[in-house]
Tab-separated table of C-alpha atoms in Angstrom:
chain	number	residue	atom	x	y	z
N	1	MET	CA	49.385	156.022	95.090
N	2	ILE	CA	48.713	155.558	91.379
N	3	LEU	CA	51.618	157.850	90.544
N	4	LEU	CA	53.874	155.865	92.880
N	5	VAL	CA	52.960	152.557	91.212
N	6	ALA	CA	53.420	154.086	87.747
N	7	GLY	CA	56.823	155.437	88.785
N	8	VAL	CA	57.938	152.031	90.072
N	9	LEU	CA	56.833	150.336	86.844
N	10	LEU	CA	58.660	152.895	84.726
N	11	ALA	CA	61.783	152.489	86.849
N	12	ILE	CA	61.692	148.677	86.452
N	13	THR	CA	61.168	149.022	82.695
N	14	GLY	CA	64.088	151.418	82.401
N	15	LEU	CA	66.293	149.192	84.544
N	16	GLY	CA	65.420	146.231	82.313
N	17	ARG	CA	66.380	148.114	79.158
N	18	VAL	CA	69.671	149.260	80.655
N	19	ALA	CA	70.529	145.748	81.884
N	20	GLY	CA	69.548	144.277	78.508
N	21	ALA	CA	71.744	146.791	76.676
N	22	VAL	CA	74.706	145.991	78.940
N	23	ARG	CA	74.360	142.197	78.640
N	24	GLY	CA	73.310	142.207	75.008
N	25	LYS	CA	70.235	140.074	75.640
N	26	PRO	CA	66.875	140.503	77.401
N	27	VAL	CA	67.029	140.531	81.215
N	28	ASP	CA	64.089	139.613	83.440
N	29	VAL	CA	64.453	142.419	85.960
N	30	VAL	CA	61.184	141.580	87.735
N	31	PHE	CA	62.352	138.024	88.425
N	32	GLY	CA	65.735	139.283	89.645
N	33	LEU	CA	64.111	141.755	92.015
N	34	ALA	CA	61.717	139.072	93.235
N	35	MET	CA	64.589	136.717	94.024
N	36	ALA	CA	66.451	139.513	95.802
N	37	TRP	CA	63.347	140.136	97.923
N	38	LEU	CA	63.060	136.447	98.814
N	39	VAL	CA	66.717	136.327	99.829
N	40	LEU	CA	66.186	139.402	102.010
N	41	VAL	CA	63.003	138.089	103.650
N	42	VAL	CA	64.282	134.559	104.240
N	43	SER	CA	67.600	135.837	105.614
N	44	ALA	CA	65.879	138.304	107.942
N	45	ALA	CA	63.436	135.626	109.127
N	46	ALA	CA	66.225	133.118	109.784
N	47	LEU	CA	68.380	135.665	111.653
N	48	ALA	CA	65.509	137.422	113.465
N	49	PRO	CA	66.509	136.315	117.015
N	50	TRP	CA	70.015	137.716	116.525
N	51	LEU	CA	69.169	140.967	114.732
N	52	PRO	CA	69.242	144.234	116.756
N	53	LEU	CA	65.471	144.661	116.713
N	54	ASN	CA	63.194	146.343	119.242
N	55	ASN	CA	60.428	144.738	121.293
N	56	HIS	CA	58.078	142.705	119.084
N	57	ALA	CA	55.882	140.657	121.471
N	58	ASP	CA	56.240	141.802	125.105
N	59	ALA	CA	53.138	143.950	125.636
N	60	VAL	CA	54.145	144.775	129.220
N	61	ALA	CA	57.510	146.154	128.145
N	62	GLY	CA	55.700	148.028	125.375
N	63	LEU	CA	53.908	150.183	127.944
N	64	SER	CA	57.007	152.360	128.143
N	65	SER	CA	57.009	152.950	124.363
N	66	PRO	CA	54.838	155.441	122.467
N	67	VAL	CA	51.594	154.052	121.059
N	68	PHE	CA	50.991	154.363	117.314
N	69	ALA	CA	54.289	156.181	116.826
N	70	GLU	CA	54.623	157.283	113.219
N	71	PRO	CA	57.391	155.753	111.071
N	72	GLY	CA	60.590	157.687	111.597
N	73	GLY	CA	62.734	156.254	108.807
N	74	LEU	CA	66.266	154.935	109.023
N	75	GLY	CA	68.077	155.886	112.199
N	76	ALA	CA	64.893	156.431	114.214
N	77	GLU	CA	64.112	154.396	117.318
N	78	HIS	CA	61.074	152.941	115.536
N	79	PRO	CA	61.781	153.090	111.763
N	80	LEU	CA	58.325	151.760	110.827
N	81	GLY	CA	56.420	152.997	113.893
N	82	THR	CA	54.673	151.128	116.704
N	83	ASN	CA	51.264	149.498	117.139
N	84	ASN	CA	48.582	150.041	119.781
N	85	PHE	CA	50.665	148.169	122.382
N	86	GLY	CA	53.835	150.147	121.704
N	87	LEU	CA	55.430	147.178	119.926
N	88	ASP	CA	57.866	147.925	117.115
N	89	VAL	CA	56.329	147.334	113.673
N	90	LEU	CA	59.654	146.568	111.993
N	91	ALA	CA	60.520	143.944	114.599
N	92	ARG	CA	57.035	142.448	114.358
N	93	THR	CA	57.255	142.342	110.569
N	94	VAL	CA	60.560	140.464	110.653
N	95	HIS	CA	59.412	138.023	113.343
N	96	GLY	CA	56.069	137.702	111.548
N	97	ALA	CA	57.941	136.661	108.418
N	98	ARG	CA	59.739	134.044	110.504
N	99	THR	CA	56.459	132.582	111.767
N	100	SER	CA	54.596	132.743	108.450
N	101	LEU	CA	57.430	131.218	106.424
N	102	LEU	CA	58.124	128.535	109.029
N	103	VAL	CA	54.486	127.424	109.044
N	104	ALA	CA	54.292	127.416	105.235
N	105	LEU	CA	57.600	125.591	104.748
N	106	VAL	CA	56.814	122.905	107.335
N	107	ALA	CA	53.357	122.371	105.826
N	108	VAL	CA	54.768	122.119	102.302
N	109	LEU	CA	57.502	119.728	103.457
N	110	VAL	CA	54.988	117.430	105.173
N	111	GLY	CA	52.545	117.631	102.263
N	112	THR	CA	55.247	116.983	99.675
N	113	VAL	CA	56.759	113.981	101.473
N	114	VAL	CA	53.444	112.356	102.430
N	115	GLY	CA	51.542	113.236	99.259
N	116	GLY	CA	54.457	112.445	96.984
N	117	LEU	CA	55.048	109.010	98.512
N	118	VAL	CA	51.347	108.123	98.532
N	119	GLY	CA	50.956	109.244	94.926
N	120	LEU	CA	54.076	107.330	93.882
N	121	VAL	CA	52.893	104.080	95.461
N	122	SER	CA	49.332	104.584	94.224
N	123	GLY	CA	50.377	105.199	90.617
N	124	PHE	CA	52.857	102.334	90.591
N	125	VAL	CA	50.798	99.662	92.339
N	126	ARG	CA	47.401	100.674	90.876
N	127	GLY	CA	44.443	98.362	91.603
N	128	THR	CA	42.595	98.647	94.912
N	129	THR	CA	45.291	100.849	96.457
N	130	ASP	CA	44.914	103.372	93.664
N	131	ARG	CA	41.119	103.444	94.001
N	132	VAL	CA	41.232	103.957	97.772
N	133	VAL	CA	43.824	106.720	97.479
N	134	GLY	CA	41.766	108.361	94.731
N	135	ILE	CA	38.631	108.380	96.879
N	136	LEU	CA	40.469	109.853	99.882
N	137	SER	CA	42.243	112.574	97.883
N	138	ASN	CA	39.062	113.530	96.035
N	139	THR	CA	37.242	113.728	99.375
N	140	LEU	CA	39.768	116.234	100.698
N	141	LEU	CA	39.642	118.217	97.452
N	142	ALA	CA	35.837	118.349	97.633
N	143	VAL	CA	35.921	120.253	100.935
N	144	PRO	CA	36.335	124.040	100.430
N	145	PRO	CA	39.846	124.901	101.693
N	146	LEU	CA	38.776	127.851	103.842
N	147	ILE	CA	36.005	125.816	105.500
N	148	LEU	CA	38.464	123.002	106.216
N	149	LEU	CA	40.996	125.419	107.698
N	150	ILE	CA	38.410	127.156	109.867
N	151	ALA	CA	37.143	123.797	111.150
N	152	LEU	CA	40.652	122.598	111.978
N	153	GLY	CA	41.617	125.987	113.431
N	154	THR	CA	38.757	125.906	115.907
N	155	VAL	CA	39.666	122.391	117.073
N	156	LEU	CA	43.469	122.507	117.154
N	157	ASP	CA	45.642	124.585	119.456
N	158	PRO	CA	46.778	127.884	117.896
N	159	SER	CA	50.423	126.818	117.684
N	160	VAL	CA	52.893	126.674	114.817
N	161	ARG	CA	52.794	122.864	114.847
N	162	SER	CA	48.999	122.667	114.732
N	163	ILE	CA	48.606	125.314	112.025
N	164	ALA	CA	51.318	123.647	109.935
N	165	PHE	CA	49.511	120.309	110.249
N	166	ALA	CA	46.221	121.882	109.178
N	167	LEU	CA	47.820	123.581	106.174
N	168	SER	CA	49.595	120.383	105.116
N	169	LEU	CA	46.164	118.849	104.501
N	170	LEU	CA	45.705	121.401	101.720
N	171	THR	CA	48.939	120.291	100.083
N	172	ILE	CA	48.648	116.504	100.295
N	173	PRO	CA	45.769	115.904	97.786
N	174	SER	CA	47.411	118.016	95.055
N	175	MET	CA	50.756	116.295	95.607
N	176	VAL	CA	49.092	112.880	95.486
N	177	ARG	CA	47.399	113.609	92.169
N	178	LEU	CA	50.516	115.089	90.559
N	179	ALA	CA	52.823	112.314	91.766
N	180	ARG	CA	50.299	109.647	90.746
N	181	ALA	CA	49.830	111.067	87.235
N	182	ASN	CA	53.565	111.335	86.616
N	183	THR	CA	54.185	107.877	88.079
N	184	ILE	CA	51.649	106.287	85.736
N	185	THR	CA	53.319	107.980	82.758
N	186	VAL	CA	56.880	107.098	83.767
N	187	ALA	CA	55.999	103.498	84.689
N	188	GLN	CA	55.023	102.822	81.059
N	189	ARG	CA	58.309	103.974	79.572
N	190	GLU	CA	60.677	101.550	77.865
N	191	TYR	CA	63.515	101.659	80.397
N	192	VAL	CA	61.126	100.887	83.271
N	193	LEU	CA	59.507	98.019	81.353
N	194	ALA	CA	62.970	96.700	80.454
N	195	ALA	CA	64.112	96.809	84.086
N	196	ARG	CA	60.914	95.028	85.121
N	197	ALA	CA	61.480	92.334	82.468
N	198	LEU	CA	65.009	91.823	83.780
N	199	GLY	CA	63.596	90.992	87.212
N	200	ALA	CA	64.081	94.274	89.083
N	201	ALA	CA	62.120	94.405	92.350
N	202	PRO	CA	59.164	96.841	92.572
N	203	GLY	CA	60.902	98.823	95.324
N	204	ARG	CA	64.002	99.285	93.189
N	205	LEU	CA	61.903	100.327	90.198
N	206	MET	CA	60.096	102.975	92.224
N	207	VAL	CA	63.222	104.368	93.893
N	208	ARG	CA	65.750	104.125	91.071
N	209	GLU	CA	63.695	104.505	87.913
N	210	VAL	CA	60.417	106.278	88.697
N	211	LEU	CA	61.122	108.573	91.650
N	212	PRO	CA	63.824	110.732	89.962
N	213	ASN	CA	61.416	111.540	87.123
N	214	VAL	CA	58.518	112.309	89.459
N	215	LEU	CA	60.478	114.353	91.984
N	216	LEU	CA	61.143	117.487	89.938
N	217	PRO	CA	57.500	118.190	88.928
N	218	VAL	CA	56.450	117.640	92.555
N	219	LEU	CA	59.113	120.066	93.779
N	220	SER	CA	57.995	122.699	91.269
N	221	LEU	CA	54.441	122.453	92.624
N	222	ALA	CA	55.812	122.638	96.177
N	223	VAL	CA	57.386	126.021	95.427
N	224	VAL	CA	54.042	127.348	94.177
N	225	MET	CA	52.255	125.913	97.214
N	226	ILE	CA	54.495	127.920	99.558
N	227	SER	CA	52.843	131.138	98.385
N	228	VAL	CA	49.385	129.565	98.705
N	229	LEU	CA	50.056	128.493	102.284
N	230	VAL	CA	51.549	131.851	103.281
N	231	VAL	CA	48.230	133.426	102.253
N	232	ALA	CA	46.264	130.655	103.990
N	233	GLU	CA	48.175	131.149	107.253
N	234	ALA	CA	47.666	134.912	107.023
N	235	SER	CA	43.941	134.351	106.473
N	236	LEU	CA	43.642	132.184	109.583
N	237	SER	CA	45.566	134.674	111.711
N	238	PHE	CA	43.495	137.551	110.336
N	239	LEU	CA	40.309	135.717	111.339
N	240	GLY	CA	41.699	135.143	114.834
N	241	ILE	CA	41.956	131.336	114.641
N	242	GLY	CA	45.647	131.136	113.743
N	243	ILE	CA	48.704	132.237	115.691
N	244	GLU	CA	47.441	134.446	118.505
N	245	GLN	CA	48.606	137.887	119.602
N	246	PRO	CA	51.025	139.132	120.758
N	247	GLU	CA	53.078	136.615	118.719
N	248	PRO	CA	53.267	138.351	115.330
N	249	THR	CA	52.342	136.975	111.941
N	250	TRP	CA	51.543	139.034	108.887
N	251	GLY	CA	47.894	138.002	109.158
N	252	ASN	CA	47.261	139.205	112.699
N	253	MET	CA	49.316	142.334	112.022
N	254	ILE	CA	46.971	143.197	109.150
N	255	ALA	CA	44.040	142.527	111.486
N	256	GLU	CA	45.339	145.297	113.756
N	257	GLY	CA	44.198	147.779	111.117
N	258	GLN	CA	40.518	147.004	111.745
N	259	GLY	CA	38.097	149.201	113.637
N	260	GLY	CA	39.115	152.441	111.961
N	261	VAL	CA	42.810	152.116	112.890
N	262	MET	CA	43.882	152.002	109.239
N	263	GLU	CA	42.297	155.367	108.500
N	264	ASP	CA	44.336	157.079	111.213
N	265	HIS	CA	47.488	154.944	111.074
N	266	PRO	CA	47.744	153.342	107.602
N	267	PHE	CA	51.283	152.051	108.186
N	268	ILE	CA	49.861	149.443	110.590
N	269	LEU	CA	48.287	147.648	107.614
N	270	VAL	CA	50.499	148.790	104.738
N	271	VAL	CA	53.790	147.414	106.096
N	272	PRO	CA	52.710	143.760	106.626
N	273	GLY	CA	50.373	143.941	103.615
N	274	VAL	CA	53.156	144.987	101.249
N	275	CYS	CA	55.513	142.348	102.676
N	276	LEU	CA	52.846	139.664	102.231
N	277	PHE	CA	52.123	140.766	98.658
N	278	LEU	CA	55.776	140.897	97.607
N	279	THR	CA	56.563	137.524	99.178
N	280	VAL	CA	53.608	135.750	97.584
N	281	PHE	CA	54.311	137.421	94.235
N	282	SER	CA	57.985	136.381	94.392
N	283	PHE	CA	57.222	132.763	95.292
N	284	ASN	CA	54.715	132.618	92.432
N	285	LEU	CA	57.359	133.828	89.976
N	286	LEU	CA	59.859	131.302	91.331
N	287	GLY	CA	57.273	128.517	91.082
N	288	GLU	CA	56.401	129.407	87.495
N	289	ARG	CA	60.078	129.440	86.540
N	290	ALA	CA	60.571	126.059	88.240
N	291	GLN	CA	57.580	124.563	86.406
N	292	LYS	CA	58.874	125.768	83.040
N	293	ARG	CA	62.234	124.166	83.714
N	294	TRP	CA	61.268	120.989	85.582
N	295	ASP	CA	57.772	120.224	84.315
N	296	PRO	CA	57.512	121.305	80.652
N	297	ARG	CA	54.219	119.407	80.251
N	298	SER	CA	52.464	121.781	82.701
N	299	THR	CA	53.247	124.786	80.510
N	300	LYS	CA	51.412	123.186	77.597
N	301	LEU	CA	48.174	122.609	79.505
């Protein structure tokens, strides 16, 4: 395994030097590969219902398939093997990506819209509204995220909508604080003060003058939060309080490796684990690149 990792690193380094020599300037090969992986995963997740994949969730139909079939490679009936129900691991990985990414994206969208708007209004209006919003956001931040998710997971139905709602609560406080801080800074700038002196309405000031300058830093944080929520959803599913079997997610697929299964059939855990790692790693790289471009102040902190 160590030799495999070392070989991959050497190959990436060599590819970077070759690409840099061809272009005449340094090339970030790791970032390029990460973006290629995200394009592949997102495309496969979006097209999953129409791809020619084997059975991924019908345990009854899986009775006619071999159990724990070893990966057969390209061209085989089960390229990445099957699980203990005879369900195809490749199909489950692709559909698991669809579920995990959908939950994370919906949660980030809700958290960004709600948290961004609340933070914008709070930072612009200030006064009592700002104090109340500050108390509520700090209250949510004071609760350990995993404890909050477990509590919500035991109360809510294990559906995509419920899990997305629970995960959005992790995103809202951070979005509120970031939007509020940027709003306070932007609201004191000369062009905003000049527009206010000319009689511009508060709503126009927020929408036309403040929002465009607050939006980009909030979006850069949203990209980073996608990777956080993918891990959070996988954690809930691994613990058995997220999306339930046989509907696949990367979390409950990794959980299938418990009870000594991994020792005998390591591909059961390795396939979803590697996909989860690469996806989170790629979203982190994309988020860091977005923060450097859209929120230069964050790189100085």
